[in-house]
Amino acid sequence: MSEGCVASSEGRLAEEFAVPAQVEEVKGRMAAFAARHAGEGRRVVLVTSGGTKVPLESRTVRFLDNFSSGRRGASSAEYFLGAGYAVIFLHRHRSLYPYTRRYAGVNLLDALTVSTEGETQGPAETQGGSSTRVLVDQRALPDIASVLQRYQAVKEGGLLLPVEFSTLSDYLHLLKAAAQALNAIGSKAMFYLAAAVSDFYIPASEMPEHKIQSSNGPLQISMKMVPKMLSPLVCEWSPLAFVISFKLETDGEILLARARKALDTYRHQAVVANVLDSRRGYVVIVTKTDTQELRVTDEEDRAGAEIEQRIVDALTSAHTHFITQQQA
Ligand code: 9Z3
């Protein structure tokens, strides 16, 4: 273990959290993805995104969830791709996804109309014996042509590797697999841990098998602390990588102290600190030597600016500096 590392809780991961099927196969795909892109001179970022689901029963009817929409992760992934990174997108099933996130609230059928042959020119779909074309209402799907072009270019370049999780156990094991897979590319790897991961869970051995009965009266549950993965990630799994964690609070007064404490404890490169209600317009990037505030005003927001663009710009520059230092 490297100097300054706190004791790892890796043992608990193996013992207390069920290993998801296919984790080894996914790890192999992540390793091949990282090797290919690093070989072509690209940096690789693992973006984690969305909340985690913590079951209360083994045959799960109920679970504990959290607020995270996955917007931070999905939009950041787009900006990393724009900056030339290859992206492994470790995201909660059905949370927001790069590119499609822009149209998440749109009813697709309200945004499309069918035009019969003769109204338009060019090739047409033939369906049910008559020629039809589907037309897009660009007011309902703003910028759809340019977003689609960017999405297709990313897909054709094989630049985005999506990996899904659903439960806390899935997330923890897939994060470990990703960290071990990215270790081979050293400081070219960045970890951008924006997922909102539960701090609490019920161990399988303490969980009721069947649905908790309300006829038994009010429910009292006792939950254990989830092991902190940042410690083995930084110390053992991917010790040369550039690692960014996120700190979320609801009380702005304690935000910076909590972010600095995380940095002191885990000795990674930066913490992006944010408060729940203002997270779209204000974050602070805390490093060992610096505290950088980033803002998007309401006016900038109306003009389409996103704070993730600023976070990604700041962190990609810091990553460049980090790589240069490692090579020196
Ligand atoms: C964040 O702080 C993210 O910025 C948000 C993004 C989850 C607030 P959305 O998905 O929100 O766009 O709706 N992520 C990390 C939150 C977290 O749980 N951090 C832990 C903590 O604060 C440490 S890993 O203790």
PDB file of C-alpha atoms in Angstrom, residues 71 74-75 78 94-112 136-152 306:
ATOM      1  CA  ARG A  71     -27.532  14.942 -15.552  1.00  0.00           C
ATOM      2  CA  ALA A  74     -24.264  12.640 -18.777  1.00  0.00           C
ATOM      3  CA  SER A  75     -23.459  16.231 -19.717  1.00  0.00           C
ATOM      4  CA  GLU A  78     -20.329  14.879 -23.630  1.00  0.00           C
ATOM      5  CA  ARG A  94     -32.396   4.610 -16.947  1.00  0.00           C
ATOM      6  CA  SER A  95     -30.606   7.702 -15.622  1.00  0.00           C
ATOM      7  CA  LEU A  96     -29.813  10.482 -18.084  1.00  0.00           C
ATOM      8  CA  TYR A  97     -27.559   9.481 -20.974  1.00  0.00           C
ATOM      9  CA  PRO A  98     -25.159  11.596 -23.082  1.00  0.00           C
ATOM     10  CA  TYR A  99     -26.889  13.320 -26.018  1.00  0.00           C
ATOM     11  CA  THR A 100     -30.373  11.825 -25.439  1.00  0.00           C
ATOM     12  CA  ARG A 101     -30.461  13.628 -22.052  1.00  0.00           C
ATOM     13  CA  ARG A 102     -31.373  16.812 -23.941  1.00  0.00           C
ATOM     14  CA  TYR A 103     -34.676  15.299 -24.996  1.00  0.00           C
ATOM     15  CA  ALA A 104     -35.448  13.355 -21.827  1.00  0.00           C
ATOM     16  CA  GLY A 105     -38.796  15.042 -21.154  1.00  0.00           C
ATOM     17  CA  VAL A 106     -40.008  15.001 -24.739  1.00  0.00           C
ATOM     18  CA  ASN A 107     -42.802  12.735 -25.898  1.00  0.00           C
ATOM     19  CA  LEU A 108     -41.241  11.505 -29.124  1.00  0.00           C
ATOM     20  CA  LEU A 109     -44.586  10.928 -30.780  1.00  0.00           C
ATOM     21  CA  ASP A 110     -45.475  14.619 -30.278  1.00  0.00           C
ATOM     22  CA  ALA A 111     -42.212  15.632 -31.952  1.00  0.00           C
ATOM     23  CA  LEU A 112     -42.712  13.576 -35.129  1.00  0.00           C
ATOM     24  CA  VAL A 136     -39.064  16.009 -37.078  1.00  0.00           C
ATOM     25  CA  ASP A 137     -40.503  19.111 -35.424  1.00  0.00           C
ATOM     26  CA  GLN A 138     -37.257  20.910 -34.592  1.00  0.00           C
ATOM     27  CA  ARG A 139     -38.967  23.114 -32.015  1.00  0.00           C
ATOM     28  CA  ALA A 140     -39.741  19.988 -29.993  1.00  0.00           C
ATOM     29  CA  LEU A 141     -36.239  18.554 -30.494  1.00  0.00           C
ATOM     30  CA  PRO A 142     -33.956  21.617 -30.600  1.00  0.00           C
ATOM     31  CA  ASP A 143     -30.557  21.191 -32.315  1.00  0.00           C
ATOM     32  CA  ILE A 144     -31.451  17.591 -33.124  1.00  0.00           C
ATOM     33  CA  ALA A 145     -29.422  17.480 -36.349  1.00  0.00           C
ATOM     34  CA  SER A 146     -26.169  18.671 -34.777  1.00  0.00           C
ATOM     35  CA  VAL A 147     -26.668  16.566 -31.625  1.00  0.00           C
ATOM     36  CA  LEU A 148     -27.340  13.493 -33.778  1.00  0.00           C
ATOM     37  CA  GLN A 149     -24.218  14.164 -35.849  1.00  0.00           C
ATOM     38  CA  ARG A 150     -22.068  14.414 -32.721  1.00  0.00           C
ATOM     39  CA  TYR A 151     -23.622  11.255 -31.283  1.00  0.00           C
ATOM     40  CA  GLN A 152     -23.027   9.327 -34.484  1.00  0.00           C
ATOM     41  CA  GLU A 306     -23.766  24.501 -18.624  1.00  0.00           C
TER      42      GLU A 306
END
